[in-house]
Amino acid sequence: MLRNRARPDNRGEEPSPESVGELRDTPERPILIGTRRQVRYKPWIMEPHDRGGMSHRSLRPRVALETGNRMGQANLTNGLDSAGRAAAGANPASTPRRARVGVSLIALIAWLLAGLIVAPAHAQLFGGGGPGGGGPTLVIENARIITMTGPVIERGSIVIQGGRITAMGTEVEVPRRAMRVNAEGKTITPGLIDVSGGLGMDVEGQAGSGALRRAIDGFDPFNELAFDAALRNGVTALYVGPRSGNGFAGTGAVVRLARRDDGGRGVVLNDRFDFVIDFTNGDALNRVEAFEQARAMFRAALNHRDSLDEYEEKLTEYKEALKKFIEEYEKKQAEGDKADTAPATQPQPRGRGGRPGQGGRGQQDENKGPDKPTRPDPNREFDLLLEVLDGELRVRIRAEKDADILNALDLAERLGLSFTLEGGAESWLVASQLAERDFTVLLGPTIERVIRFNTNQPRLHSGAYSTLRAAGVTTLIGSNGAASGSGLGTRFVLETAQIALQHEPGPNPGMRALRMVTVDAARYLGITNQAGTLRRGGTADLVLWSADPTQGPAAVEQVYIDGRPAFAARRRGGQN
Amino acid sequence: MTHSMSQSNLAHPSPDSRTGSRVSAKTSHRPTVSRLAAAFLLGVCSLTAAAEAQRTVLIAGHTLMPDGSLERGQAVVVERGRIVAIEDADRFSDNDAGVHRFPDHVLSPGLIELGSSLGMRGNQTGGTEPIEPGLRAADAIDVHDPTLRLALEHGITAAMVLPDPSRIIGGRAATFRTHPGRGALGPTVELLNADGPAFLSMGPQVLDFNYGPTSRAGAAFDLREGLRQARQAGSPVADLLPHEQGIIALCASIEDVDLILTATTEAFGGAEGNAGRLVLIYTPDDPTVVHDLAQEEVPFVVGPLTFSTPSVQLLAVAGLANAGATVAFSNRTPLLHPDWLRTSAALSVKHGMDPAAARRGMTSAAAEVAGIGTGAIRVGAEADLVLFTGDPLLLSSRVDAVFIRGERVHGVRPSVADIGESEGAFQGGAR
């Protein structure tokens, strides 16, 4: 039964703060979504030297091809082509087997030769390929490195090979032929992360509601302008939520803004993260209605489970009854054999709708089997809601007003649910209730509205974060992207955190703001292996700032994703 | 200096603390003659003390200089509400009277908001004429508006308000302190510049009328006609334009900028250009034209820039400043919270603007646009100062204290020097 299965406080899988630095690397399995399109890189994203950052391996055949043409070796080109196909596992069935082997051999030799000619020059230009062939070796030197896991490294270097950080510190061995970047006076941090974003969701339009909807289906991986805007501000990973819909809004997703094979951006780290219930739309009555509907749907899902359980029980009873019936029938049959009188009909176990037996009415009752129970119709929405109730999928409730937050708490109480509160503009008013239940708040921007034009506008409070913290509520800061149309607030997730921390006592609020939108956010999103920290063996998603962003104003100069330049600011006069 | 001199304005923030009257109140039970004698003696002493007690030395970890840079080890000496000296902090010891050290703080001039609606709610609109040169924004300020205090507590010590933007030629802007002055009948608006720049508007509000111009061409005609009248002696516009305080013009698009530049050049002759007498309220949205805009040598008032401002606009603002134009920020306080003023500057820096230029845009450059004497920590300026917990451009910094003419009007009690502690930040926040 549900009540035994529900695990409202199941958070065991979240790593503790101490363990983040020791996490082992799990191979990343990017899930590609959308249609596979060949899109040429937009010039404003890819700087000319970026091309050197492309996969060493994938570049080589192309360079070889060009060389082949220059040398006027048509065969070489052909050979390369089929070698490529052979390597790709294609089966040119039309070619005779021997010819195929021959061509392949020639192709292989040609490919190796071409590689030999081109490789040295190539290596000189772009540096040696990393162990995984994921890009050239890159060394960023003399930077202040904020790792988020250990102490700040002054004048340190980071070595990046194959898209990963292979060495980091003040005394690192610089590999030969590495591309070196002098970052004197600059600061390196991990890429920033938004725990409540909505970027790239422009194609979604104004959404309705429905539990089965998935944010990732509305995510446009080719929205270069939006991603450029995010990268320009140092954001490299984010949660994307479904567009606002009253009540059940669907499931969110976690994306890294890495380049995809099809030219888009946004490699999905988790395409099913948090089940979103929205209590932010419309006026107060609409929101209460949404709350009532949500409660009714959860009740219906529970009833569905009960009727399934009931069905199982009835099915077992039925099976036993049927067995007994058959046994009796066979016994009767045996007796009949002895009496040498054959039965008029076969036994007829009754299925759906109680199909009548073939015999006449008088005989039917005699041969009638037990009634087979009817299975309740499958319902995917209920299945999902039950998964949510079992704690297998975390709930994220969007609510801004205090009354809606209290309703959310009521819903959680009745159903034994645990949830994360997104937005939570007025959460500071109900901080003690939130603290009692140990729920996390993903607070949105907190700058107050001085003039509220109607009471429907939530009462934002600059000291909201401090109030929640003082009450003991675990609080993270996000852009609350679902609340805005474009989700472009993701760009300023660090600034949002800084403002939220204005009234926090204690030293270095700038560093704490950075921590919140890097390592803390990664921990919440369960992506500590891919983002949020800088450590040996970790993914090289990093931001090079003009100055230390924890101490003062700083501009993003470079962003690297998988060790490849993903954004570079151009700063000459007014041209940015 | 004697020990009694530590009784500075800082320790006694009340703006009307008159030492003499307090002393005479204390001695009121004495016999008349001796009371008079005592009052006289004490009065003389306290007058001397008061004169010297006004000398206050503020030494913060960093001081925001007029060029927008943050410098260490500066001691700002304030006397009678003015900055009288900026000296090396090492010259002062902690035991000197009137010395207050804030080692973790940044001392900044009071921030100036150029596009404010502070004190203006419901006070701006009236009349139907597109040209109303006689209006003064100064007449519309409500000193009892509670949001003035909010602005003050967030570091905005002066605000410029504009006449109604739905008029093409709409009178004079005014700049005032957000901290009220003390008049015979209670708080009064303390105007820093009652007759500020003349206000021209090509904002969308101009066409919102059911009367007046209903098309852009009509508005452009009215603008040119108004400026033409300015050259005819005796017309009301002639009193307004040209004026030593210059013109401040609201533009909604680059076409409006072009129109204003052409029309003012036509009206007032273009040999020396518009430099020095025209300010444009315009947030550029195209980074490719900012070089041309900067060539015009007019200051720009930009903003507010928020989390939903398109990146291209932020880039254009940064580009405009980097191309050499003077850029100052406006915020529409209190329609937006006063903290958005600093946010506008911080977002511009994130998009490439020089941090010093961004700090100037909230202080000295803004003062220049508004035509007022505060806005910079320089000798001779009135001591409207703000103590931030860090760089004002770092958004995790907050305001810990605000001084108007050297008197603390908001914030923490600067007790460090008084109780002889050598270091440490203050407890408690701005609220």
Short mmCIF file of C-alpha atoms in Angstrom, two decimals, chain A residues 187-430:
data_model
loop_
_atom_site.label_atom_id
_atom_site.label_comp_id
_atom_site.label_asym_id
_atom_site.label_seq_id
_atom_site.Cartn_x
_atom_site.Cartn_y
_atom_site.Cartn_z
CA THR A 187 39.87 34.97 -11.80
CA ILE A 188 38.57 31.53 -12.73
CA THR A 189 35.40 30.07 -11.26
CA PRO A 190 33.26 27.10 -12.19
CA GLY A 191 30.40 27.85 -14.58
CA LEU A 192 27.32 29.24 -12.86
CA ILE A 193 24.17 27.16 -12.38
CA ASP A 194 20.54 28.22 -12.13
CA VAL A 195 18.34 25.93 -10.02
CA SER A 196 15.10 27.46 -11.27
CA GLY A 197 15.59 28.58 -14.84
CA GLY A 198 13.41 28.72 -17.91
CA LEU A 199 15.88 29.55 -20.66
CA GLY A 200 15.36 28.16 -24.16
CA MET A 201 11.68 27.55 -23.51
CA ASP A 202 10.46 30.26 -25.89
CA VAL A 203 9.00 27.76 -28.34
CA GLU A 204 6.75 26.41 -25.64
CA GLY A 205 4.28 29.26 -25.90
CA GLN A 206 1.75 29.85 -23.19
CA ALA A 207 1.28 26.43 -21.72
CA GLY A 208 -1.79 24.80 -20.36
CA SER A 209 -1.43 22.20 -17.69
CA GLY A 210 -1.01 18.47 -17.50
CA ALA A 211 1.02 16.14 -15.35
CA LEU A 212 2.51 14.23 -18.27
CA ARG A 213 4.00 17.25 -19.98
CA ARG A 214 7.80 17.39 -20.07
CA ALA A 215 9.74 20.64 -20.09
CA ILE A 216 12.40 19.09 -22.27
CA ASP A 217 9.90 18.74 -25.12
CA GLY A 218 9.50 22.50 -25.14
CA PHE A 219 13.23 23.21 -24.91
CA ASP A 220 14.72 24.68 -28.07
CA PRO A 221 18.36 23.57 -28.37
CA PHE A 222 18.93 25.96 -31.27
CA ASN A 223 18.08 29.15 -29.42
CA GLU A 224 21.58 30.54 -29.91
CA LEU A 225 20.69 34.06 -28.78
CA ALA A 226 19.39 32.91 -25.41
CA PHE A 227 22.35 30.62 -24.81
CA ASP A 228 24.79 33.29 -25.91
CA ALA A 229 23.19 35.65 -23.38
CA ALA A 230 23.52 33.05 -20.61
CA LEU A 231 27.11 32.13 -21.48
CA ARG A 232 28.07 35.80 -21.72
CA ASN A 233 27.14 36.00 -18.06
CA GLY A 234 28.95 32.83 -17.08
CA VAL A 235 25.98 30.45 -16.79
CA THR A 236 26.82 26.97 -18.08
CA ALA A 237 24.11 24.71 -16.64
CA LEU A 238 20.55 25.11 -15.51
CA TYR A 239 17.28 23.53 -14.59
CA VAL A 240 14.57 24.23 -17.14
CA GLY A 241 11.05 24.03 -15.86
CA PRO A 242 7.85 23.59 -17.81
CA ARG A 243 6.09 26.84 -18.64
CA SER A 244 3.62 27.91 -16.05
CA GLY A 245 0.34 26.07 -16.06
CA ASN A 246 -2.10 26.09 -13.20
CA GLY A 247 -1.87 22.96 -11.11
CA PHE A 248 0.18 20.13 -12.60
CA ALA A 249 2.73 21.67 -14.94
CA GLY A 250 4.79 18.58 -15.81
CA THR A 251 8.38 17.50 -15.23
CA GLY A 252 11.48 19.68 -15.52
CA ALA A 253 14.94 18.86 -16.82
CA VAL A 254 18.59 19.68 -16.16
CA VAL A 255 20.74 20.89 -19.06
CA ARG A 256 24.37 21.78 -19.58
CA LEU A 257 24.94 24.41 -22.25
CA ALA A 258 27.53 22.26 -23.99
CA ARG A 259 27.57 21.99 -27.75
CA ARG A 260 25.70 19.05 -29.19
CA ASP A 261 26.65 16.88 -32.13
CA ASP A 262 23.83 18.38 -34.19
CA GLY A 263 24.99 21.96 -33.69
CA GLY A 264 22.51 22.83 -31.00
CA ARG A 265 23.29 23.58 -27.40
CA GLY A 266 22.01 21.98 -24.27
CA VAL A 267 23.15 18.49 -23.44
CA VAL A 268 20.52 17.00 -21.19
CA LEU A 269 21.87 15.71 -17.90
CA ASN A 270 18.49 14.68 -16.57
CA ASP A 271 15.38 14.80 -18.71
CA ARG A 272 13.06 14.08 -15.81
CA PHE A 273 13.89 16.22 -12.83
CA ASP A 274 11.26 17.42 -10.36
CA PHE A 275 7.52 17.18 -10.87
CA VAL A 276 6.15 20.71 -10.95
CA ILE A 277 2.90 21.85 -9.42
CA ASP A 278 2.12 25.48 -10.09
CA PHE A 279 0.15 27.73 -7.76
CA THR A 280 1.19 31.07 -9.23
CA ASN A 281 -1.29 31.72 -12.02
CA GLY A 282 -4.40 33.80 -12.05
CA ASP A 283 -6.05 35.38 -9.06
CA ALA A 284 -6.37 33.92 -5.58
CA LEU A 285 -9.46 31.89 -6.48
CA ASN A 286 -7.81 30.34 -9.55
CA ARG A 287 -4.92 29.30 -7.37
CA VAL A 288 -7.13 27.75 -4.70
CA GLU A 289 -8.94 25.94 -7.50
CA ALA A 290 -5.62 24.62 -8.78
CA PHE A 291 -4.80 23.44 -5.28
CA GLU A 292 -8.16 21.66 -4.95
CA GLN A 293 -7.72 20.03 -8.33
CA ALA A 294 -4.25 18.84 -7.47
CA ARG A 295 -5.53 17.34 -4.24
CA ALA A 296 -8.40 15.64 -6.04
CA MET A 297 -6.05 14.20 -8.66
CA PHE A 298 -3.70 12.79 -6.04
CA ARG A 299 -6.76 11.29 -4.29
CA ALA A 300 -7.91 9.78 -7.58
CA ALA A 301 -4.44 8.34 -8.13
CA LEU A 302 -4.56 6.78 -4.67
CA ASN A 303 -8.00 5.36 -5.40
CA HIS A 304 -6.61 4.02 -8.63
CA ARG A 305 -3.90 2.25 -6.70
CA ASP A 306 -6.49 0.91 -4.25
CA SER A 307 -8.60 -0.44 -7.08
CA LEU A 308 -5.48 -2.01 -8.59
CA ASP A 309 -4.72 -3.62 -5.24
CA GLU A 310 -8.32 -4.74 -5.03
CA TYR A 311 -8.08 -6.18 -8.51
CA GLU A 312 -4.95 -8.10 -7.58
CA GLU A 313 -6.72 -9.53 -4.57
CA LYS A 314 -9.79 -10.44 -6.59
CA LEU A 315 -7.60 -11.94 -9.28
CA THR A 316 -5.94 -14.19 -6.71
CA GLU A 317 -9.33 -15.18 -5.37
CA TYR A 318 -10.51 -15.79 -8.89
CA LYS A 319 -7.51 -17.94 -9.70
CA GLU A 320 -8.11 -20.03 -6.62
CA ALA A 321 -11.82 -20.32 -7.37
CA LEU A 322 -11.06 -21.27 -10.95
CA LYS A 323 -8.61 -23.91 -9.84
CA LYS A 324 -11.15 -25.29 -7.47
CA PHE A 325 -13.83 -25.21 -10.14
CA ILE A 326 -11.63 -27.05 -12.63
CA GLU A 327 -10.67 -29.61 -10.04
CA GLU A 328 -14.32 -30.17 -9.26
CA TYR A 329 -15.17 -30.32 -12.88
CA GLU A 330 -12.49 -32.90 -13.56
CA LYS A 331 -13.63 -34.88 -10.60
CA LYS A 332 -17.13 -34.74 -12.00
CA GLN A 333 -15.78 -35.69 -15.39
CA ALA A 334 -14.02 -38.71 -13.91
CA GLU A 335 -17.21 -39.72 -12.21
CA GLY A 336 -19.03 -39.19 -15.47
CA ASP A 337 -16.50 -41.39 -17.30
CA LYS A 338 -17.24 -44.06 -14.82
CA ALA A 339 -20.94 -43.54 -15.45
CA ASP A 340 -20.11 -43.41 -19.19
CA THR A 341 -22.03 -40.22 -19.71
CA ALA A 342 -20.22 -37.37 -21.51
CA PRO A 343 -20.97 -33.81 -20.45
CA ALA A 344 -22.90 -31.68 -22.86
CA THR A 345 -20.46 -28.77 -22.79
CA GLN A 346 -16.90 -27.79 -21.78
CA PRO A 347 -16.51 -25.77 -18.59
CA GLN A 348 -16.88 -22.08 -19.31
CA PRO A 349 -14.91 -19.79 -17.08
CA ARG A 350 -16.64 -16.47 -17.35
CA GLY A 351 -14.60 -13.58 -18.61
CA ARG A 352 -15.43 -9.96 -19.01
CA GLY A 353 -19.12 -9.31 -19.24
CA GLY A 354 -19.89 -12.87 -18.24
CA ARG A 355 -19.96 -14.52 -21.64
CA PRO A 356 -22.69 -17.13 -21.60
CA GLY A 357 -21.82 -20.76 -22.11
CA GLN A 358 -22.59 -22.59 -25.28
CA GLY A 359 -25.09 -24.92 -23.74
CA GLY A 360 -28.67 -24.34 -22.83
CA ARG A 361 -29.79 -22.38 -19.86
CA GLY A 362 -30.24 -25.27 -17.55
CA GLN A 363 -26.76 -26.61 -18.15
CA GLN A 364 -25.09 -23.21 -18.00
CA ASP A 365 -25.50 -22.73 -14.28
CA GLU A 366 -24.11 -26.14 -13.65
CA ASN A 367 -20.97 -25.47 -15.74
CA LYS A 368 -20.54 -21.82 -14.90
CA GLY A 369 -17.04 -20.87 -13.68
CA PRO A 370 -16.22 -18.02 -11.26
CA ASP A 371 -16.46 -14.42 -12.53
CA LYS A 372 -13.14 -12.96 -13.70
CA PRO A 373 -12.53 -9.52 -12.12
CA THR A 374 -12.21 -6.51 -14.41
CA ARG A 375 -8.81 -4.81 -14.51
CA PRO A 376 -8.99 -1.03 -14.01
CA ASP A 377 -8.01 0.88 -17.16
CA PRO A 378 -4.36 1.88 -17.20
CA ASN A 379 -3.78 5.58 -16.56
CA ARG A 380 -0.34 7.07 -17.15
CA GLU A 381 -1.13 10.24 -15.26
CA PHE A 382 -2.05 8.26 -12.16
CA ASP A 383 1.09 6.16 -12.55
CA LEU A 384 3.17 9.33 -12.57
CA LEU A 385 1.36 10.76 -9.57
CA LEU A 386 1.88 7.51 -7.69
CA GLU A 387 5.55 7.66 -8.53
CA VAL A 388 5.55 11.16 -7.06
CA LEU A 389 3.72 9.97 -3.95
CA ASP A 390 6.21 7.15 -3.52
CA GLY A 391 9.00 9.72 -3.44
CA GLU A 392 10.60 8.45 -6.65
CA LEU A 393 10.21 11.84 -8.30
CA ARG A 394 10.69 14.97 -6.23
CA VAL A 395 7.92 17.55 -6.16
CA ARG A 396 8.60 21.19 -6.85
CA ILE A 397 5.77 23.52 -5.99
CA ARG A 398 5.75 26.98 -7.49
CA ALA A 399 4.07 29.41 -5.16
CA GLU A 400 4.65 33.07 -4.39
CA LYS A 401 1.90 34.18 -2.01
CA ASP A 402 1.83 33.11 1.62
CA ALA A 403 -1.65 31.57 1.30
CA ASP A 404 -0.55 29.41 -1.61
CA ILE A 405 2.55 28.29 0.26
CA LEU A 406 0.37 27.29 3.20
CA ASN A 407 -1.89 25.38 0.81
CA ALA A 408 1.17 23.62 -0.56
CA LEU A 409 2.18 22.69 2.97
CA ASP A 410 -1.33 21.40 3.58
CA LEU A 411 -1.16 19.28 0.45
CA ALA A 412 2.17 17.86 1.57
CA GLU A 413 0.80 17.15 5.03
CA ARG A 414 -2.25 15.28 3.76
CA LEU A 415 -0.33 13.20 1.23
CA GLY A 416 2.86 12.64 3.20
CA LEU A 417 4.76 14.44 0.46
CA SER A 418 8.02 16.29 0.56
CA PHE A 419 8.53 19.20 -1.79
CA THR A 420 10.81 22.03 -2.82
CA LEU A 421 9.29 25.48 -3.01
CA GLU A 422 10.17 27.45 -6.13
CA GLY A 423 9.80 31.22 -6.26
CA GLY A 424 8.59 31.69 -2.72
CA ALA A 425 8.43 35.49 -2.80
CA GLU A 426 6.43 35.49 0.44
CA SER A 427 8.12 32.44 1.95
CA TRP A 428 9.70 34.76 4.53
CA LEU A 429 6.22 35.29 5.96
CA VAL A 430 5.76 31.55 6.61
#
